[in-house]
Amino acid sequence: MSVGSSGGKRTSPSEGGVCAVCGCPLRPGGAGRPSRYCSAACRQRAYRARRRNVDAPPEGPDVAGGERGVPHLTERELLAWRGMLKVQSRLLPVLDGELRGRAEININEFDVLYQLWLAPGRRCRMKDLAQAVLVTPSGITRLVDRLAERGLVGRANSEGRQAVEAVLTGEGERVLRRAMEVHFAGVRRLFVAHLSAEEIDGLARLWGRLSGTVAP
Amino acid sequence: MSVGSSGGKRTSPSEGGVCAVCGCPLRPGGAGRPSRYCSAACRQRAYRARRRNVDAPPEGPDVAGGERGVPHLTERELLAWRGMLKVQSRLLPVLDGELRGRAEININEFDVLYQLWLAPGRRCRMKDLAQAVLVTPSGITRLVDRLAERGLVGRANSEGRQAVEAVLTGEGERVLRRAMEVHFAGVRRLFVAHLSAEEIDGLARLWGRLSGTVAP
DNA sequence: AAAGATTGATATATCAATCTTG
DNA sequence: CAAGATTGATATATCAATCTTT
């Protein structure tokens, strides 16, 4: 494919489909991409047929390499910033996977249960919960919906107030205890274990200072 | 609403709708939630009618507060970890918004253009690009699709190789230069400006060490 | 009217499968 | 077949609007 192509659409498989090579009916197929061929052999045959009429693909423009420094930041500062992004986006999927696999909740659901558990009375208004979990109001509504369907939290509208509160249930607390066991062990193994006591202190101080700079 | 309710569904607005109070036809309405009332007045009337037959909602279980320490981590270690999550998830939406508003790309699209710009020949295989941008293979396919539709990158399949390469176009580089101006100024203002030189160095070193611990 | 919660539409990521090519 | 890329289905977040209650 040549430069500038945006990978245009190919012919879609016919409805209720037959193999594009031999015409055999295709298996119904469940999730994932639907197949156009009844077997790997037919797929190969189609490939070889295509190969016969292609010519060498044109080259893309080879822009000369130049400066790579970025505006406004030194290399060191760039590393301090992008390193954080990298570390976090490598670690979070691992921690999320551990929770899904061993505690049946994802990492955002964990955060909701954890924040409720921290709060006095194991309860928190939706608005404050959204702040703590770092999602939007609609995000917290749907997170709580999912957890409520499983009986891990309830909704309360105590004393005729406008605000709705989410409340951690007994079952929710049981799930959370198991999840904390898994999750915080993971945080230690993947993050804390690689840092010195001074670095831990330094980070804790530094995050505290930065948290003040972008208001919630 | 009482505890344990999961906020069950309400009657949905009738198709092609009329006001639930006065029966007037509803305005067609564009995005967002469709309305059930023709005016705020009718909405209020429905509310007052509902109010007449509700009794005090039952209270939720008020679990006694207990221990709040978490397993496996000290308080300090917990701060060092959760502070990073908090700072990053507060800063990223701001930086994303700045890019969308002033450079017409989002922060993941920025990352793709930036990584291509860093690479020799302004080009990079899809697989390596996915690694650099920290998304899955299907994620990078779709990101490049979007950018290619706008002419900011192209696809090349040079020298009969299996791998596809994404290539930064001239237009892509123009957009990127503007975006870097906006973005890295934001990173300085929101992050770097609040740290000492020693802290910057410390962070850069520390991220380098951690990056090695969870393999790409 | 305003604060807070919810909802339909939508954007965009991942997952699980297939396609493409060597 | 294996490595790499793509795609349909799906999960889940945000956005823009309305609903709910004070």
mmCIF file of C-alpha atoms in Angstrom, chain A residues 1-7 57-74 76-92 94-95 107 110-111 114-123 131-132 134 145 148-149 153-160 167-170 173 177 180-185 187-188 190-192 194-196 199-211 213-216, chain B residues 1-7 51 57-74 76-92 94-95 107 110-111 114-123 131-132 134 145 148-149 153-160 167-170 173 177 180-185 187-188 190-192 194-196 199-207 209-211 213-216:
data_model
loop_
_atom_site.group_PDB
_atom_site.id
_atom_site.type_symbol
_atom_site.label_atom_id
_atom_site.label_comp_id
_atom_site.label_asym_id
_atom_site.label_seq_id
_atom_site.Cartn_x
_atom_site.Cartn_y
_atom_site.Cartn_z
ATOM 1 C CA MET A 1 0.000 0.000 0.000
ATOM 2 C CA SER A 2 1.377 3.403 -0.861
ATOM 3 C CA VAL A 3 1.834 6.456 1.296
ATOM 4 C CA GLY A 4 -1.257 8.554 1.651
ATOM 5 C CA SER A 5 -3.627 5.650 1.511
ATOM 6 C CA SER A 6 -5.801 5.555 4.577
ATOM 7 C CA GLY A 7 -6.258 1.820 4.366
ATOM 8 C CA PRO A 57 4.690 0.061 -4.002
ATOM 9 C CA PRO A 58 5.829 3.683 -4.344
ATOM 10 C CA GLU A 59 8.104 5.010 -1.616
ATOM 11 C CA GLY A 60 6.919 7.496 0.947
ATOM 12 C CA PRO A 61 8.536 10.931 1.250
ATOM 13 C CA ASP A 62 11.722 10.592 3.263
ATOM 14 C CA VAL A 63 11.906 13.822 5.171
ATOM 15 C CA ALA A 64 15.425 14.662 6.281
ATOM 16 C CA GLY A 65 16.055 14.311 9.999
ATOM 17 C CA GLY A 66 16.661 17.565 11.842
ATOM 18 C CA GLU A 67 16.406 18.990 15.339
ATOM 19 C CA ARG A 68 14.638 16.880 17.952
ATOM 20 C CA GLY A 69 14.616 19.176 20.954
ATOM 21 C CA VAL A 70 11.142 20.256 22.005
ATOM 22 C CA PRO A 71 10.013 23.800 22.800
ATOM 23 C CA HIS A 72 9.665 24.922 26.435
ATOM 24 C CA LEU A 73 11.311 21.878 28.068
ATOM 25 C CA THR A 74 14.804 20.554 28.610
ATOM 26 C CA ARG A 76 15.591 16.252 31.678
ATOM 27 C CA GLU A 77 12.232 17.881 32.241
ATOM 28 C CA LEU A 78 10.770 15.930 29.366
ATOM 29 C CA LEU A 79 11.990 12.702 30.930
ATOM 30 C CA ALA A 80 10.515 13.638 34.298
ATOM 31 C CA TRP A 81 7.137 14.160 32.644
ATOM 32 C CA ARG A 82 6.975 11.409 30.072
ATOM 33 C CA GLY A 83 8.478 8.848 32.422
ATOM 34 C CA MET A 84 5.491 9.259 34.695
ATOM 35 C CA LEU A 85 3.065 8.742 31.829
ATOM 36 C CA LYS A 86 4.940 5.671 30.729
ATOM 37 C CA VAL A 87 5.240 4.058 34.125
ATOM 38 C CA GLN A 88 1.615 4.636 34.945
ATOM 39 C CA SER A 89 0.291 3.341 31.652
ATOM 40 C CA ARG A 90 2.429 0.247 31.943
ATOM 41 C CA LEU A 91 1.424 -0.492 35.509
ATOM 42 C CA LEU A 92 -2.293 0.219 35.442
ATOM 43 C CA VAL A 94 -1.331 -5.030 34.947
ATOM 44 C CA LEU A 95 -3.047 -4.011 38.171
ATOM 45 C CA ILE A 107 -9.651 -0.912 38.852
ATOM 46 C CA PHE A 110 -12.091 -0.921 43.103
ATOM 47 C CA ASP A 111 -11.586 2.788 43.566
ATOM 48 C CA TYR A 114 -12.206 1.823 48.417
ATOM 49 C CA GLN A 115 -13.321 5.454 48.641
ATOM 50 C CA LEU A 116 -16.634 4.425 50.216
ATOM 51 C CA TRP A 117 -14.778 2.284 52.709
ATOM 52 C CA LEU A 118 -12.591 5.248 53.673
ATOM 53 C CA ALA A 119 -15.554 7.558 54.165
ATOM 54 C CA PRO A 120 -17.302 7.909 57.553
ATOM 55 C CA GLY A 121 -20.301 5.582 57.687
ATOM 56 C CA ARG A 122 -19.082 3.829 54.508
ATOM 57 C CA ARG A 123 -21.122 6.302 52.506
ATOM 58 C CA GLN A 131 -14.219 13.814 42.750
ATOM 59 C CA ALA A 132 -12.432 11.116 44.690
ATOM 60 C CA LEU A 134 -11.613 11.139 39.292
ATOM 61 C CA ASP A 145 -25.109 1.373 38.697
ATOM 62 C CA ALA A 148 -25.410 -1.749 42.747
ATOM 63 C CA GLU A 149 -26.603 -4.407 40.297
ATOM 64 C CA VAL A 153 -23.198 -0.779 46.986
ATOM 65 C CA GLY A 154 -26.634 0.704 47.579
ATOM 66 C CA ARG A 155 -28.137 4.113 46.952
ATOM 67 C CA ALA A 156 -29.589 6.178 49.791
ATOM 68 C CA ASN A 157 -31.395 9.488 49.739
ATOM 69 C CA SER A 158 -31.390 10.166 53.421
ATOM 70 C CA GLU A 159 -33.444 12.871 55.164
ATOM 71 C CA GLY A 160 -35.104 14.205 52.089
ATOM 72 C CA VAL A 167 -23.358 3.173 50.567
ATOM 73 C CA LEU A 168 -20.978 0.241 50.820
ATOM 74 C CA THR A 169 -22.851 -2.980 51.579
ATOM 75 C CA GLY A 170 -21.547 -5.880 53.655
ATOM 76 C CA GLU A 173 -16.867 -4.761 51.933
ATOM 77 C CA ARG A 177 -11.093 -6.756 51.410
ATOM 78 C CA MET A 180 -7.211 -4.763 48.580
ATOM 79 C CA GLU A 181 -5.174 -7.831 49.383
ATOM 80 C CA VAL A 182 -4.548 -8.387 45.686
ATOM 81 C CA HIS A 183 -4.188 -4.775 44.635
ATOM 82 C CA PHE A 184 -1.886 -3.326 47.241
ATOM 83 C CA ALA A 185 0.396 -6.340 47.013
ATOM 84 C CA VAL A 187 1.398 -1.872 44.002
ATOM 85 C CA ARG A 188 4.190 -2.921 46.334
ATOM 86 C CA LEU A 190 5.487 -3.209 40.819
ATOM 87 C CA PHE A 191 6.120 0.224 42.285
ATOM 88 C CA VAL A 192 6.979 0.662 45.935
ATOM 89 C CA HIS A 194 11.750 -0.362 43.572
ATOM 90 C CA LEU A 195 11.995 2.873 45.533
ATOM 91 C CA SER A 196 14.064 3.902 48.546
ATOM 92 C CA GLU A 199 12.263 8.515 47.288
ATOM 93 C CA ILE A 200 8.915 7.491 48.758
ATOM 94 C CA ASP A 201 8.960 10.494 51.058
ATOM 95 C CA GLY A 202 10.045 12.776 48.251
ATOM 96 C CA LEU A 203 7.243 11.596 46.000
ATOM 97 C CA ALA A 204 4.597 11.911 48.690
ATOM 98 C CA ARG A 205 5.640 15.505 49.363
ATOM 99 C CA LEU A 206 5.856 16.399 45.721
ATOM 100 C CA TRP A 207 2.405 15.038 44.817
ATOM 101 C CA GLY A 208 0.940 16.951 47.696
ATOM 102 C CA ARG A 209 2.353 20.180 46.330
ATOM 103 C CA LEU A 210 1.199 19.461 42.760
ATOM 104 C CA SER A 211 -2.301 18.477 43.837
ATOM 105 C CA THR A 213 -2.048 23.486 41.546
ATOM 106 C CA VAL A 214 -4.907 22.070 39.507
ATOM 107 C CA ALA A 215 -8.077 22.519 41.502
ATOM 108 C CA PRO A 216 -10.520 19.578 41.566
ATOM 109 C CA MET B 1 -35.052 6.158 47.037
ATOM 110 C CA SER B 2 -34.033 3.522 49.543
ATOM 111 C CA VAL B 3 -30.769 1.699 49.988
ATOM 112 C CA GLY B 4 -30.340 -1.325 47.807
ATOM 113 C CA SER B 5 -32.290 0.103 44.918
ATOM 114 C CA SER B 6 -30.185 0.261 41.810
ATOM 115 C CA GLY B 7 -32.038 3.263 40.477
ATOM 116 C CA ARG B 51 -44.471 14.391 46.001
ATOM 117 C CA PRO B 57 -37.306 6.719 52.657
ATOM 118 C CA PRO B 58 -35.836 3.952 54.836
ATOM 119 C CA GLU B 59 -32.339 4.522 56.137
ATOM 120 C CA GLY B 60 -29.346 2.622 54.836
ATOM 121 C CA PRO B 61 -27.250 0.420 57.114
ATOM 122 C CA ASP B 62 -24.778 2.574 59.017
ATOM 123 C CA VAL B 63 -21.750 0.367 59.389
ATOM 124 C CA ALA B 64 -19.534 1.397 62.261
ATOM 125 C CA GLY B 65 -16.204 2.908 61.223
ATOM 126 C CA GLY B 66 -13.122 0.831 61.989
ATOM 127 C CA GLU B 67 -9.560 0.429 60.797
ATOM 128 C CA ARG B 68 -8.519 2.331 57.694
ATOM 129 C CA GLY B 69 -4.969 1.175 57.157
ATOM 130 C CA VAL B 70 -4.504 -0.878 54.007
ATOM 131 C CA PRO B 71 -2.649 -4.182 53.710
ATOM 132 C CA HIS B 72 0.901 -4.295 52.308
ATOM 133 C CA LEU B 73 1.544 -0.524 52.280
ATOM 134 C CA THR B 74 2.395 2.179 54.777
ATOM 135 C CA ARG B 76 3.566 7.128 53.086
ATOM 136 C CA GLU B 77 3.841 4.507 50.367
ATOM 137 C CA LEU B 78 0.165 4.813 49.639
ATOM 138 C CA LEU B 79 0.547 8.565 49.189
ATOM 139 C CA ALA B 80 3.495 8.096 46.863
ATOM 140 C CA TRP B 81 1.402 5.820 44.683
ATOM 141 C CA ARG B 82 -2.017 7.435 44.752
ATOM 142 C CA GLY B 83 -0.588 10.919 44.438
ATOM 143 C CA MET B 84 0.806 9.999 41.064
ATOM 144 C CA LEU B 85 -2.559 8.669 39.894
ATOM 145 C CA LYS B 86 -4.268 11.789 41.098
ATOM 146 C CA VAL B 87 -1.849 14.280 39.600
ATOM 147 C CA GLN B 88 -1.829 12.542 36.264
ATOM 148 C CA SER B 89 -5.575 12.217 35.991
ATOM 149 C CA ARG B 90 -6.019 15.866 36.899
ATOM 150 C CA LEU B 91 -3.438 17.130 34.434
ATOM 151 C CA LEU B 92 -4.180 14.975 31.397
ATOM 152 C CA VAL B 94 -6.472 19.811 30.959
ATOM 153 C CA LEU B 95 -3.671 19.137 28.495
ATOM 154 C CA ILE B 107 -3.522 13.958 23.284
ATOM 155 C CA PHE B 110 -0.400 14.194 19.504
ATOM 156 C CA ASP B 111 1.629 11.300 20.818
ATOM 157 C CA TYR B 114 5.350 13.259 18.127
ATOM 158 C CA GLN B 115 6.713 9.716 18.083
ATOM 159 C CA LEU B 116 6.837 9.721 14.285
ATOM 160 C CA TRP B 117 8.649 13.035 14.346
ATOM 161 C CA LEU B 118 11.241 11.599 16.731
ATOM 162 C CA ALA B 119 11.867 8.533 14.595
ATOM 163 C CA PRO B 120 14.532 8.470 11.854
ATOM 164 C CA GLY B 121 12.944 9.361 8.503
ATOM 165 C CA ARG B 122 9.756 10.480 10.310
ATOM 166 C CA ARG B 123 8.466 6.924 9.956
ATOM 167 C CA GLN B 131 4.666 0.403 21.929
ATOM 168 C CA ALA B 132 5.744 4.026 21.993
ATOM 169 C CA LEU B 134 1.220 2.824 24.799
ATOM 170 C CA ASP B 145 -6.677 5.721 10.384
ATOM 171 C CA ALA B 148 -4.451 9.474 7.693
ATOM 172 C CA GLU B 149 -7.966 10.616 6.821
ATOM 173 C CA VAL B 153 0.238 10.704 8.286
ATOM 174 C CA GLY B 154 0.479 8.200 5.443
ATOM 175 C CA ARG B 155 0.945 4.461 5.311
ATOM 176 C CA ALA B 156 3.906 2.871 3.527
ATOM 177 C CA ASN B 157 4.758 -0.752 2.936
ATOM 178 C CA SER B 158 8.338 -0.310 1.862
ATOM 179 C CA GLU B 159 10.526 -2.949 0.201
ATOM 180 C CA GLY B 160 7.994 -5.710 0.182
ATOM 181 C CA VAL B 167 4.928 8.220 7.880
ATOM 182 C CA LEU B 168 4.562 11.801 9.052
ATOM 183 C CA THR B 169 3.479 14.080 6.200
ATOM 184 C CA GLY B 170 4.454 17.711 5.747
ATOM 185 C CA GLU B 173 4.591 18.127 10.828
ATOM 186 C CA ARG B 177 4.797 22.019 15.564
ATOM 187 C CA MET B 180 4.115 21.037 20.619
ATOM 188 C CA GLU B 181 4.103 24.755 21.237
ATOM 189 C CA VAL B 182 0.787 24.453 23.055
ATOM 190 C CA HIS B 183 1.409 21.156 24.792
ATOM 191 C CA PHE B 184 4.883 21.546 26.215
ATOM 192 C CA ALA B 185 4.065 25.023 27.472
ATOM 193 C CA VAL B 187 3.469 20.681 30.766
ATOM 194 C CA ARG B 188 5.821 23.372 32.027
ATOM 195 C CA LEU B 190 1.187 22.605 35.205
ATOM 196 C CA PHE B 191 4.001 20.259 36.155
ATOM 197 C CA VAL B 192 7.623 21.255 35.633
ATOM 198 C CA HIS B 194 6.353 23.392 40.451
ATOM 199 C CA LEU B 195 9.441 21.216 40.819
ATOM 200 C CA SER B 196 13.028 21.999 41.754
ATOM 201 C CA GLU B 199 13.302 16.915 41.952
ATOM 202 C CA ILE B 200 13.320 16.883 38.148
ATOM 203 C CA ASP B 201 16.566 14.916 38.144
ATOM 204 C CA GLY B 202 15.292 12.582 40.822
ATOM 205 C CA LEU B 203 12.128 11.847 38.907
ATOM 206 C CA ALA B 204 13.924 11.282 35.618
ATOM 207 C CA ARG B 205 16.236 8.762 37.297
ATOM 208 C CA LEU B 206 13.446 7.033 39.134
ATOM 209 C CA TRP B 207 11.217 6.582 36.070
ATOM 210 C CA ARG B 209 14.595 2.512 36.876
ATOM 211 C CA LEU B 210 10.885 1.660 37.041
ATOM 212 C CA SER B 211 10.504 1.423 33.292
ATOM 213 C CA THR B 213 10.604 -3.492 35.801
ATOM 214 C CA VAL B 214 7.494 -3.984 33.687
ATOM 215 C CA ALA B 215 8.666 -5.084 30.272
ATOM 216 C CA PRO B 216 6.918 -3.474 27.273
#
